Coordinates of C-alpha atoms in Angstrom, one line a residue:
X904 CA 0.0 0.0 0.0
X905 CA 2.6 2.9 0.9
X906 CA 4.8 1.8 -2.2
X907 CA 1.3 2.4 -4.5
X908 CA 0.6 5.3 -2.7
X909 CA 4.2 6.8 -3.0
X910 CA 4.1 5.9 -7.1
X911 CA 0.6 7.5 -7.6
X912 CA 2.2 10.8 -5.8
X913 CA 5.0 10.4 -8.2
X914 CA 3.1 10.1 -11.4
X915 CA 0.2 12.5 -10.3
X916 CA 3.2 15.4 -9.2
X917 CA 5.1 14.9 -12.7
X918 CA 1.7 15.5 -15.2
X919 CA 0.8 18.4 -13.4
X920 CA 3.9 19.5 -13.8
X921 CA 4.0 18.4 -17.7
X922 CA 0.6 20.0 -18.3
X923 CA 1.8 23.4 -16.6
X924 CA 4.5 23.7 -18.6
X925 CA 3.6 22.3 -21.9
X926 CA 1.4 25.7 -22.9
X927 CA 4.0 27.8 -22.5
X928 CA 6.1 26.0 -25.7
X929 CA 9.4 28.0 -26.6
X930 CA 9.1 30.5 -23.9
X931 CA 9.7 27.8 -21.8
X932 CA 13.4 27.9 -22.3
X933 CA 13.8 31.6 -21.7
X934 CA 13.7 32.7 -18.3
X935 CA 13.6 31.6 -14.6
X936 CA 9.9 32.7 -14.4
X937 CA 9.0 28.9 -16.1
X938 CA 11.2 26.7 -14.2
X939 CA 9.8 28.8 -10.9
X940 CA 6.1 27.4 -12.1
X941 CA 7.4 23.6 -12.7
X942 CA 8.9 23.9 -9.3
X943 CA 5.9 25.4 -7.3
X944 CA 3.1 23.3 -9.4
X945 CA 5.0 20.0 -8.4
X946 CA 5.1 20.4 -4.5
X947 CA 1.5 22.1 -5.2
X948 CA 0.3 18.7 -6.8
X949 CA 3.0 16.7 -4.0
X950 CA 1.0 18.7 -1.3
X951 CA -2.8 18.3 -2.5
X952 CA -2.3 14.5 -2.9
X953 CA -0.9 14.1 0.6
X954 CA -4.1 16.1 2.0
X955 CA -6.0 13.6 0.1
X956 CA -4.4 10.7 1.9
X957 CA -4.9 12.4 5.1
X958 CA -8.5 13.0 4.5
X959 CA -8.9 9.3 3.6
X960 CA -6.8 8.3 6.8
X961 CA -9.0 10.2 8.6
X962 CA -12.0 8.5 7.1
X963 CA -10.3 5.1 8.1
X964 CA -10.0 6.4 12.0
X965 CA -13.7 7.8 11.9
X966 CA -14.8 4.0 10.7
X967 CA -13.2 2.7 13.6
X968 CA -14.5 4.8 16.2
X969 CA -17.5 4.3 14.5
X970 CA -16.9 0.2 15.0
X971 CA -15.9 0.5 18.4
X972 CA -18.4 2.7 19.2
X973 CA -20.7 0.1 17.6
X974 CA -19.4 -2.7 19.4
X975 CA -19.8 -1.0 22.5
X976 CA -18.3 -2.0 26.3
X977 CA -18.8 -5.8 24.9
X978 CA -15.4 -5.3 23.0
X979 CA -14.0 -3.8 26.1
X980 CA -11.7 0.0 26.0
X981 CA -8.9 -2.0 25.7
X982 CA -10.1 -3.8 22.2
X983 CA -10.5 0.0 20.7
X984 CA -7.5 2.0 22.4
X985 CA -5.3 -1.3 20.1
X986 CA -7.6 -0.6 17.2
X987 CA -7.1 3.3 17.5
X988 CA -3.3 3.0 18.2
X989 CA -3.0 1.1 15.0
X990 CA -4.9 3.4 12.9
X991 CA -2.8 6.2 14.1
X992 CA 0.0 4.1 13.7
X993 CA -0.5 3.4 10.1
X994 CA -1.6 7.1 9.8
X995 CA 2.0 7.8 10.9
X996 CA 3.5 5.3 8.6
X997 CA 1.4 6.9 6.0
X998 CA 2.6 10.4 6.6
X999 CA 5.8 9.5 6.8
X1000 CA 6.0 7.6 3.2
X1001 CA 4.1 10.4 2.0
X1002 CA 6.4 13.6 2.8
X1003 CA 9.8 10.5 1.7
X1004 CA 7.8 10.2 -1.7
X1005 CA 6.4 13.6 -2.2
X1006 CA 9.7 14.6 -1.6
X1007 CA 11.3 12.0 -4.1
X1008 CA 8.5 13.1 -6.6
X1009 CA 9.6 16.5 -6.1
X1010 CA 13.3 15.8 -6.6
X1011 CA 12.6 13.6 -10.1
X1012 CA 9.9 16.8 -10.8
X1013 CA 12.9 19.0 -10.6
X1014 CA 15.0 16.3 -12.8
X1015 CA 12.7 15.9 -15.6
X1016 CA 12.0 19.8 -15.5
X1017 CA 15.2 20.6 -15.7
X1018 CA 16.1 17.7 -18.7
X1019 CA 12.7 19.3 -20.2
X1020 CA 13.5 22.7 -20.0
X1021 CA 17.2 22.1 -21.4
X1022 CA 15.4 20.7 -24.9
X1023 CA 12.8 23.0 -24.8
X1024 CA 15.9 25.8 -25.3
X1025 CA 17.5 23.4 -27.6
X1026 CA 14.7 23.3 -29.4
X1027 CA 14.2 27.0 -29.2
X1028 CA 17.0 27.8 -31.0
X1029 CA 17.3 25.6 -33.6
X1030 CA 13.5 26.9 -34.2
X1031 CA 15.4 30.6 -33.6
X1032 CA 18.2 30.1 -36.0
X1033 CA 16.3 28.4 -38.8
X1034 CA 13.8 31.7 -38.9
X1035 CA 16.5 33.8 -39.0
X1036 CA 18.1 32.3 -41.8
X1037 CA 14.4 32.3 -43.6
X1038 CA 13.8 35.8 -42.8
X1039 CA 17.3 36.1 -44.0
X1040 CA 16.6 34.4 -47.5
X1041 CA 13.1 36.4 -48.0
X1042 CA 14.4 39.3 -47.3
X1043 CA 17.3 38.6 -49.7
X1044 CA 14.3 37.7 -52.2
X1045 CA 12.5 40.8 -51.6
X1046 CA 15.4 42.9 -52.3
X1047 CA 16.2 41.0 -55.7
X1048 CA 12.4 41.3 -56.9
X1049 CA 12.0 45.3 -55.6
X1050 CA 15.3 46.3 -57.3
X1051 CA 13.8 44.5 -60.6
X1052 CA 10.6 46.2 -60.2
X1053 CA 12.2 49.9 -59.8
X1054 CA 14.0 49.0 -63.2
X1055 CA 11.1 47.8 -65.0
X1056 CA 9.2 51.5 -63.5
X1057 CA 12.4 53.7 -64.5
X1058 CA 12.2 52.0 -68.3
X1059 CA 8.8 52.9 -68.4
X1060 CA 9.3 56.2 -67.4
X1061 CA 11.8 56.7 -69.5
X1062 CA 10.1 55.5 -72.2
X1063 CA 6.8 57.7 -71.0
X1064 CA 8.7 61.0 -70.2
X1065 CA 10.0 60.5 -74.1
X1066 CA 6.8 60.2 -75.7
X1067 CA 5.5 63.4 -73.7
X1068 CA 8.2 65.2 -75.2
X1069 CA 7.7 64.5 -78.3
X1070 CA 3.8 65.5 -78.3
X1071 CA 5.2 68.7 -76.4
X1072 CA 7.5 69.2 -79.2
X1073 CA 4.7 69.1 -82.0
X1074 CA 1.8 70.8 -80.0
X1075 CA 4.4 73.7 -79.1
X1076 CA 5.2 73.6 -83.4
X1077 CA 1.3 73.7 -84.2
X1078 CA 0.8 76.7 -81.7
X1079 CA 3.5 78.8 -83.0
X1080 CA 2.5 78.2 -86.8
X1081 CA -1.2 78.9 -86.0
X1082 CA -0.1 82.0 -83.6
X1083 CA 1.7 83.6 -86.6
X1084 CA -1.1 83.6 -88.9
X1085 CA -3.2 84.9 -86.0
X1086 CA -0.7 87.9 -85.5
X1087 CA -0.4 88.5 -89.4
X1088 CA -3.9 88.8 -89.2
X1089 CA -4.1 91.4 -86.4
X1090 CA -1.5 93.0 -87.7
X1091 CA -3.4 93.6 -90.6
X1092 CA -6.8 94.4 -89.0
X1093 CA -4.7 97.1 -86.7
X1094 CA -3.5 98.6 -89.8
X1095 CA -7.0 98.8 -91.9
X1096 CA -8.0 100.2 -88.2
X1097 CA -5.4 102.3 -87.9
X1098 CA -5.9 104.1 -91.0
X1099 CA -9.5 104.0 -90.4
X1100 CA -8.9 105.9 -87.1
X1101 CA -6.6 108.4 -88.8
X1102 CA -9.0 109.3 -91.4
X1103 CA -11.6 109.9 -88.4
X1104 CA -9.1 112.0 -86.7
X1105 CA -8.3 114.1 -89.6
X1106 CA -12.1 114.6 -90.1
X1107 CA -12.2 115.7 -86.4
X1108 CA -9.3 117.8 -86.0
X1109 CA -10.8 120.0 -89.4
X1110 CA -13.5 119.8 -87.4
X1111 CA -12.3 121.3 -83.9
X1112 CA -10.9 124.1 -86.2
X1113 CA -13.8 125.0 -87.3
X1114 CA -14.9 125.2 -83.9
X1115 CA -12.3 127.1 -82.9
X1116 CA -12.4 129.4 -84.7
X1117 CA -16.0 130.0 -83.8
X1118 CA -15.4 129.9 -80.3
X1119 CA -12.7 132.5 -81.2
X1120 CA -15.0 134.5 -82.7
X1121 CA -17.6 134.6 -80.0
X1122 CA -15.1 134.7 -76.9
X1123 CA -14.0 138.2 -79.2
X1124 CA -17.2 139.1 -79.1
X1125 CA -18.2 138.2 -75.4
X1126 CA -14.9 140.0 -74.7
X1127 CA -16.3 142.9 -76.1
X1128 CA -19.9 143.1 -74.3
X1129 CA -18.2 142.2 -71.0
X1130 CA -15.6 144.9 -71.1
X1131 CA -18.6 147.1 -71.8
X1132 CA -20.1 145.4 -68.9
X1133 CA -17.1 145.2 -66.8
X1134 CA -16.9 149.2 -67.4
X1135 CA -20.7 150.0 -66.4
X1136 CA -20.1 147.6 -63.5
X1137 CA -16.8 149.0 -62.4
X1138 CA -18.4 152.7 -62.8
X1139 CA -21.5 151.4 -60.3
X1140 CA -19.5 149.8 -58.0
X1141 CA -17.0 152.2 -57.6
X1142 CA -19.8 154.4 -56.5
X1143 CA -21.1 152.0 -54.3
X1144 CA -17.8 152.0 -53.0
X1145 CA -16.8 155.8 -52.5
X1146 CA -20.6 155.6 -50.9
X1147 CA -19.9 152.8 -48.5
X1148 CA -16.6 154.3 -47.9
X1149 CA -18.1 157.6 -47.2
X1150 CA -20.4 155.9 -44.9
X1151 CA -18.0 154.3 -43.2
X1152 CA -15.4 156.9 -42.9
X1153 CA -18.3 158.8 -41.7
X1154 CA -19.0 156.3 -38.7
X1155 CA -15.4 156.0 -37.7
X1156 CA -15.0 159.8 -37.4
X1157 CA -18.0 159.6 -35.5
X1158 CA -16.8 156.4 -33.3
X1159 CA -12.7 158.3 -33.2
X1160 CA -13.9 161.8 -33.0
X1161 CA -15.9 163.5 -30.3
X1162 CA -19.6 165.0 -31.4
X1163 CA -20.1 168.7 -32.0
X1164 CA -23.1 170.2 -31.9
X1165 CA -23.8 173.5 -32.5
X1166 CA -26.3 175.1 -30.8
X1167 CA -28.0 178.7 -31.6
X1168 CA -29.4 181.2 -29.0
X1169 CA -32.3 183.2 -29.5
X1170 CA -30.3 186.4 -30.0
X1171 CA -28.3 184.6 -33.1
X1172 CA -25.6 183.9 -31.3
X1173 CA -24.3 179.9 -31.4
X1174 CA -22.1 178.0 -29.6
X1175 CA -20.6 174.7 -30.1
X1176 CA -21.1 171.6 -28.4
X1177 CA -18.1 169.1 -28.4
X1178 CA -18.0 165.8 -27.0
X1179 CA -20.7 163.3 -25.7
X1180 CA -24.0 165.4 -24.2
X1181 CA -27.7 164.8 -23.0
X1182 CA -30.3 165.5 -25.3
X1183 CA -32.0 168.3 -23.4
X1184 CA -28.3 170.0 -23.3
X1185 CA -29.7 172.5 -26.2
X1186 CA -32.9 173.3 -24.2
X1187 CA -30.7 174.4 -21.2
X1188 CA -28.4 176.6 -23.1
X1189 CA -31.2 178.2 -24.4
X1190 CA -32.8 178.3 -20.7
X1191 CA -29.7 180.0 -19.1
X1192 CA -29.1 182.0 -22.4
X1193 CA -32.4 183.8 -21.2
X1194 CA -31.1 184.5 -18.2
X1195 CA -33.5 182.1 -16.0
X1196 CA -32.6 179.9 -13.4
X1197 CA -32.9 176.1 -14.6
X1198 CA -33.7 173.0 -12.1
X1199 CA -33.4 170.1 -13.4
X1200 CA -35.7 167.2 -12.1
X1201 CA -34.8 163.4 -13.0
X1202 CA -33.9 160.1 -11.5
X1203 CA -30.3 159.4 -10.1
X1204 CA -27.5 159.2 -12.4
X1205 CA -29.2 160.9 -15.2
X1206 CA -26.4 163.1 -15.8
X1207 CA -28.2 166.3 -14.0
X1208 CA -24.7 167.4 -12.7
X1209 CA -22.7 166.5 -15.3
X1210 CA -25.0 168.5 -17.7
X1211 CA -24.4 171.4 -15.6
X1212 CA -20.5 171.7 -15.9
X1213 CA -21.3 170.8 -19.5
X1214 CA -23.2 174.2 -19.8
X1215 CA -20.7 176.3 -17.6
X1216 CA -18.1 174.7 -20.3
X1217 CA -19.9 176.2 -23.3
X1218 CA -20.8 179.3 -22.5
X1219 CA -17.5 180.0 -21.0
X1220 CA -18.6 180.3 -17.7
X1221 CA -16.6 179.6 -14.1
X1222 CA -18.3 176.6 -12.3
X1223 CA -19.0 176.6 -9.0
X1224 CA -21.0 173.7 -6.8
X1225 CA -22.4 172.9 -3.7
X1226 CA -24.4 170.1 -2.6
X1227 CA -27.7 171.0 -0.1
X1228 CA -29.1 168.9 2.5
X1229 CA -31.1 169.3 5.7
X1230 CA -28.0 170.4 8.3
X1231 CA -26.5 172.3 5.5
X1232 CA -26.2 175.7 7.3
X1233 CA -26.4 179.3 6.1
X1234 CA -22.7 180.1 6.4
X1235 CA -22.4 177.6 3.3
X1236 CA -24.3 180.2 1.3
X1237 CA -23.9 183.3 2.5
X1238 CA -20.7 183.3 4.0
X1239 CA -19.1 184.3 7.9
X1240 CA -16.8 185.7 9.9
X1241 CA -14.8 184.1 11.8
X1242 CA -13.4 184.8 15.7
X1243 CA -10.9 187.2 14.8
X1244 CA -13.6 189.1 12.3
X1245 CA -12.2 187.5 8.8
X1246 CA -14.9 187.2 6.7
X1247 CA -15.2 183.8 4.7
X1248 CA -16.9 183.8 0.9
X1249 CA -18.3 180.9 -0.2
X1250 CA -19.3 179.0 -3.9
X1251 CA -22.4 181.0 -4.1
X1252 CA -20.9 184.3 -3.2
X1253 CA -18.3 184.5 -5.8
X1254 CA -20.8 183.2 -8.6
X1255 CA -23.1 185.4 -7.7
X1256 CA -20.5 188.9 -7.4
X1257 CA -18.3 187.8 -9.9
X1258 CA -19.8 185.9 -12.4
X1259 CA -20.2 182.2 -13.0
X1260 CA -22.8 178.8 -13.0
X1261 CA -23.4 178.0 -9.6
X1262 CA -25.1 175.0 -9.1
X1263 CA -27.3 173.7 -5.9
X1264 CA -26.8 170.1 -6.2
X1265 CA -29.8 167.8 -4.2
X1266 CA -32.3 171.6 -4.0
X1267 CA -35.0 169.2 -2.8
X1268 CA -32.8 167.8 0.3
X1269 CA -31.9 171.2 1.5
X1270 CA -33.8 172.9 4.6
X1271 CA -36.9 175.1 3.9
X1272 CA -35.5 178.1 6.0
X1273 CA -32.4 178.2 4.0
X1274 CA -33.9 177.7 0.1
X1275 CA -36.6 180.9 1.2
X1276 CA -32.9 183.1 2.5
X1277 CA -32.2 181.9 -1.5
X1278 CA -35.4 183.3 -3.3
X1279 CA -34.7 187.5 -2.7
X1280 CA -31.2 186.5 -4.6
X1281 CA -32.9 184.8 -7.4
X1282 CA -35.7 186.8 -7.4
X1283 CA -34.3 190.6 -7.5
X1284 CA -30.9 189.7 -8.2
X1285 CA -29.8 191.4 -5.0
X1286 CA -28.6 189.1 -1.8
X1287 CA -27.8 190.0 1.7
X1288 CA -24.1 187.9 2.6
X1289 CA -22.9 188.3 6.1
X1290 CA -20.5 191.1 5.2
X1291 CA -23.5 193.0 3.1
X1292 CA -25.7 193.0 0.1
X1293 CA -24.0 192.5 -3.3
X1294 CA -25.7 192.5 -6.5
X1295 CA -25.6 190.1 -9.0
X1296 CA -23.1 190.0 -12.2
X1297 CA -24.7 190.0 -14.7
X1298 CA -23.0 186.7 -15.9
X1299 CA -24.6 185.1 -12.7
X1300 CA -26.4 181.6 -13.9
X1301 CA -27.9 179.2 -11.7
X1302 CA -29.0 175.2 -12.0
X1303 CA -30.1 173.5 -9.0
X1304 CA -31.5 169.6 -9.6
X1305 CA -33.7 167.3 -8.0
X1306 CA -35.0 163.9 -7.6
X1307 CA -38.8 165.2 -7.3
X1308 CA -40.6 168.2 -8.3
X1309 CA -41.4 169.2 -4.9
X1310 CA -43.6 166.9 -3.6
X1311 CA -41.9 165.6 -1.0
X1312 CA -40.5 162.1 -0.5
X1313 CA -41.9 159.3 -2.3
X1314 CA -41.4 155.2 -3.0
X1315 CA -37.8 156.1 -4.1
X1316 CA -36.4 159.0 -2.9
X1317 CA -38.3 158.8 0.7
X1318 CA -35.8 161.5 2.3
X1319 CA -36.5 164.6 0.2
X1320 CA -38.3 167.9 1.3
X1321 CA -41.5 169.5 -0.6
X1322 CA -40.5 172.5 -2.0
X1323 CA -42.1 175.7 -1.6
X1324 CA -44.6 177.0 -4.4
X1325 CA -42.2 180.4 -3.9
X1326 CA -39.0 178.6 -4.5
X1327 CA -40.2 177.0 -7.2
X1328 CA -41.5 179.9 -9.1
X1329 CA -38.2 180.9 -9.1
X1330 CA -37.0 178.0 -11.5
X1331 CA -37.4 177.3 -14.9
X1332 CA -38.3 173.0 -14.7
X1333 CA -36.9 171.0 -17.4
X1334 CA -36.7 167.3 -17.0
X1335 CA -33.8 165.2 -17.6
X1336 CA -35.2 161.3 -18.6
X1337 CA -32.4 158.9 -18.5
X1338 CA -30.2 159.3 -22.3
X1339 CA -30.1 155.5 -23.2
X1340 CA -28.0 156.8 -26.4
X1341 CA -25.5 159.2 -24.0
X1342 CA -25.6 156.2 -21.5
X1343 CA -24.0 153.1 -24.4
X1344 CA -21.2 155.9 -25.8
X1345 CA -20.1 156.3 -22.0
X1346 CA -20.5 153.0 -20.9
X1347 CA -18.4 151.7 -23.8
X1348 CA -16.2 154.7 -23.5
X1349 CA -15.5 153.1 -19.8
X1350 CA -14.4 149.1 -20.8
X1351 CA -12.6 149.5 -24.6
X1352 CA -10.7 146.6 -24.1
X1353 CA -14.3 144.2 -23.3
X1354 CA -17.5 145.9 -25.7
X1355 CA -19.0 142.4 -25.8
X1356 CA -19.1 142.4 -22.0
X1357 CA -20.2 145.9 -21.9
X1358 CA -22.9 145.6 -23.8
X1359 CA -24.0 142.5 -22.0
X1360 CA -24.2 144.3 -19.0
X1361 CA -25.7 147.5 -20.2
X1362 CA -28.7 145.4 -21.5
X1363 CA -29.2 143.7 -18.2
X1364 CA -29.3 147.1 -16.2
X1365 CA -31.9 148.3 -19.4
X1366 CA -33.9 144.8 -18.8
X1367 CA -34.3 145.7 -15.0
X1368 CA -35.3 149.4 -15.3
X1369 CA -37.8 148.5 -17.8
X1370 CA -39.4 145.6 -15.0
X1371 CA -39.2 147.8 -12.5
X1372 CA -40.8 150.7 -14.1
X1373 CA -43.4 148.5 -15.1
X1374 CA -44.2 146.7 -11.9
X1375 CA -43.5 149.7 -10.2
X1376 CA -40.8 148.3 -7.7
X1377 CA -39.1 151.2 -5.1
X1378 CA -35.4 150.1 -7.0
X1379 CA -33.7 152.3 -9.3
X1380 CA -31.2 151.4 -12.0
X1381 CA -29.6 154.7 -13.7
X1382 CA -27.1 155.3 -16.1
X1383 CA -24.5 155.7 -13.2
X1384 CA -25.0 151.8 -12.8
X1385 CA -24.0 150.9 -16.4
X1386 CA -20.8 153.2 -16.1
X1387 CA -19.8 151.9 -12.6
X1388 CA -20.1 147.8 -14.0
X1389 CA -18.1 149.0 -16.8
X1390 CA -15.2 149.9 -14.9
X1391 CA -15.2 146.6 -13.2
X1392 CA -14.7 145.0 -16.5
X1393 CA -11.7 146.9 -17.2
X1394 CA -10.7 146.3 -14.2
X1395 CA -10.5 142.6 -14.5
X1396 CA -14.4 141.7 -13.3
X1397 CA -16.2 139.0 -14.9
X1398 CA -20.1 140.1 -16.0
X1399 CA -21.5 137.9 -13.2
X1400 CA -19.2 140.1 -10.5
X1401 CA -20.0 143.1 -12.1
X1402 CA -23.7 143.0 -12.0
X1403 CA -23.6 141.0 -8.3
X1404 CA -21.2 143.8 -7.2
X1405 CA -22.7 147.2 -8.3
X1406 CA -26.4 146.4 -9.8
X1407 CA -28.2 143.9 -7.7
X1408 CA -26.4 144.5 -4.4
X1409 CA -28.3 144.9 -1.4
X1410 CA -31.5 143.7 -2.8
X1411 CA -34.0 141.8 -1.4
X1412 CA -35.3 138.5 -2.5
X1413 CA -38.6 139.6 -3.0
X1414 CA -37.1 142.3 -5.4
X1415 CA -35.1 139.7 -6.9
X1416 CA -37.5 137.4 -7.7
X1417 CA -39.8 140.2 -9.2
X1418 CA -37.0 141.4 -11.0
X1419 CA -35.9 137.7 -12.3
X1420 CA -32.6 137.8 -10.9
X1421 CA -31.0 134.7 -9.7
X1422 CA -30.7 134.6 -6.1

């Protein structure tokens, strides 16, 4: 039984081993990875038999517990203890023969494995070599059969290339015969054309001289009518021109030189005005010329004292001034003595002894008392001073002006006195309106180097005089405000300064807002 045993491990170790190794063919003989797998499938198959004995040993031992457990007490312990000890006994023995065969298997494994693997590389490379020395020999083949092929191609290219040239050769041949007679026959077309196009153009050109000399003809005669034209219209315009420049020359003398005016008196004697005036400057020439005394009644900044010194100037006359108001005291008109007894003259006095315009500047602000001392002077000519009575010269003129005409204060001028009906017979009333024409020449006069700005200004003060005349608002806006706010331009103001600074100062917003000026 164990010498069975140990030749089935033998035999069942060694074709395991065969059959692992067999489907790996030529490989076989090339590394240490196959004769790894002979080894391990050997003692694998060595290993599973022997587990299979074991199981079958154990089988045995279970069959004789299973008999002595059968037989029971009547075969006594000691019957199964021998029957047990010889199963484990013979399990023994069969262990032991296993692991001496397996082993032995294992050993011849190894031996035939090894003779086995040693033909397999024998066998590899014989099989090696002889497809090397094919593959040699069909390669050699190949080589002989492509270098024939490229032959047989490069005579048939040859022979191909050849024939193309020669069909080149003859089409290129045709062409140029059949492009000859093509350029024989243009060449003759151009030339019938040719000298089809020069007859045409000898036709033409007779032609264009005819024209010519047509157009000569009537350019001559153009020439003619437009000279006579050209004469008429150089005559005209040169008219127009000594007209415009007349005009013009006119304007700049007016613009560079200074106005005259002259102005005559009832007795035929005339004087001339030079220079920028008011309008009613004739009216008080003639006034004073008849020996009246002239007030002058008007809104601020008319120009009431300005026209004054104006009318001393032309007629010659030595101005004197003084301005009234309701402290303005006697002494300032008729004179005084002083504490050591010197007697003092004033303004009035020497006009009035020596000759001269005197003017009362503000007549309605001066104090009752003192304008009724004034009337025996201007009414007799004769006026008491401090140091006596003097008579008047007979060059003795006097203007006096006003806000009012007497009435007393009002919505404006809320500070000035009613004049006595006594005083005011003395005076000859004209009224001064505000000279819009006088008030451009001086406001322009007053910012040369800005006219745009000027005249932006000036309309805005002419804009708010108008509203407030109109909605009758207690605000003035004179002359003396468009004068003032060109001064600031010159000075360097902007517009917006100078009508903040000197036209809408001080005014309310109710005012402003009537008057549609931006807060």
């Amino acid at each position: 039984m164990r010498r069975n045993t140990a030749l089935d491990v033998r035999r069942i170790a060694w074709e395991v081993a065969l059959d692992a190794v067999r489907p790996h063919g030529v490989q076989a003989a090339i590394g240490e990875r196959v004769r790894q797998l002979v080894r391990d499938t050997a003692h694998e198959a060595a290993t599973e038999v022997t587990r299979q004995l074991l199981a079958e040993s154990r089988v045995e031992a279970s069959e004789v517990r299973e008999i002595a457990g059968t037989h029971g007490k009547a075969a006594g312990t000691a019957s199964a203890r021998a029957a047990l000890e010889d199963v484990r006994s013979e399990g023994r023995s069969v262990l032991r023969v296993v692991r001496t065969e397996s082993g032995a298997a294992i050993a011849e494994v190894r031996t035939d494995s090894r003779a086995l693997l040693a033909e397999l590389r024998e066998g590899s490379g014989s099989a090696l070599r002889e497809l090397r020395e094919g593959t040699g020999s069909a390669l050699s083949e190949m080589r002989q059969r492509a270098t024939a092929v490229g032959e047989e191609v490069q005579e048939t290219a040859d022979a191909a290339l050849a024939e193309v040239r020669k069909r080149t050769d003859a089409a290129l041949e045709e062409a140029g015969q059949r492009s000859g007679a093509a350029l024989r026959e243009v060449r003759d077309g151009a030339d019938t054309a040719l000298r089809e196009v020069g007859e045409r153009a000898e036709r033409a050109l007779r032609e264009v001289g005819e024209a010519r000399r047509e157009a000569t003809a009537a350019i001559e005669e153009l020439t003619r009518e437009s000279d006579a034209t050209v004469r008429g219209l150089l005559d005209e315009g040169r008219e127009a021109l000594l007209e415009f420049a007349r005009v013009e020359a006119a304007g700049i003398l007016a613009e560079v030189t200074p106005p005259i005016l002259e102005v005559v008196l009832p007795e035929g004697e005339s004087v001339r005005l030079v220079g920028h005036r008011h309008q009613v400057l004739p009216d008080v020439l003639t006034a004073l010329h008849a020996r009246c005394h002239v007030l002058l009644v008007g809104p601020a900044g008319t120009g009431k004292s300005m026209l004054a010194k104006q009318v001393a100037e032309t007629l010659g006359l030595e101005f004197q001034a003084l301005s009234l108001g309701p402290t303005t005291p006697m002494s300032k008109i008729f004179g005084y003595y002083d504490a050591n007894g010197h007697y003092h003259d004033t303004p009035f006095r020497r006009a009035f002894e020596q000759g001269g315009l005197m003017l009362l500047d503000e007549l309605d602000s001066g104090h009752p008392g003192l304008l009724a001392e004034l009337n025996q002077a201007l009414s007799i000519g004769t006026c008491a001073f401090a140091d006596g009575m003097v008579t008047a010269h007979r060059d003795f003129r006097l203007v006096a002006t006003a806000n009012t005409f007497g009435t007393g204060g009002d919505r404006q001028y809320v500070g000035r006195q009613a004049l006595d009906a006594a005083t005011l017979d003395r005076f000859l009333v004209i009224e001064v309106p505000v000279d819009e024409e006088l008030e451009e020449k001086i406001t322009l006069a007053h910012a040369p180097s800005r006219p745009v700005h000027a005249r932006e200004v000036l309309d805005e003060v002419r804009r708010l005089r108008a509203v407030a005349a109109e909605k009758r608002l207690p605000v003035m806006f004179s002359p003396r405000a468009s004068i003032d706010a060109a001064k600031l331009l010159q000075a360097g103001a902007s517009v917006e300064q100078a009508i903040r600074w000197r036209i809408v100062r001080g005014m309310s917003a109710a005012h402003r807002a009537a008057l549609g000026v931006d807060p």
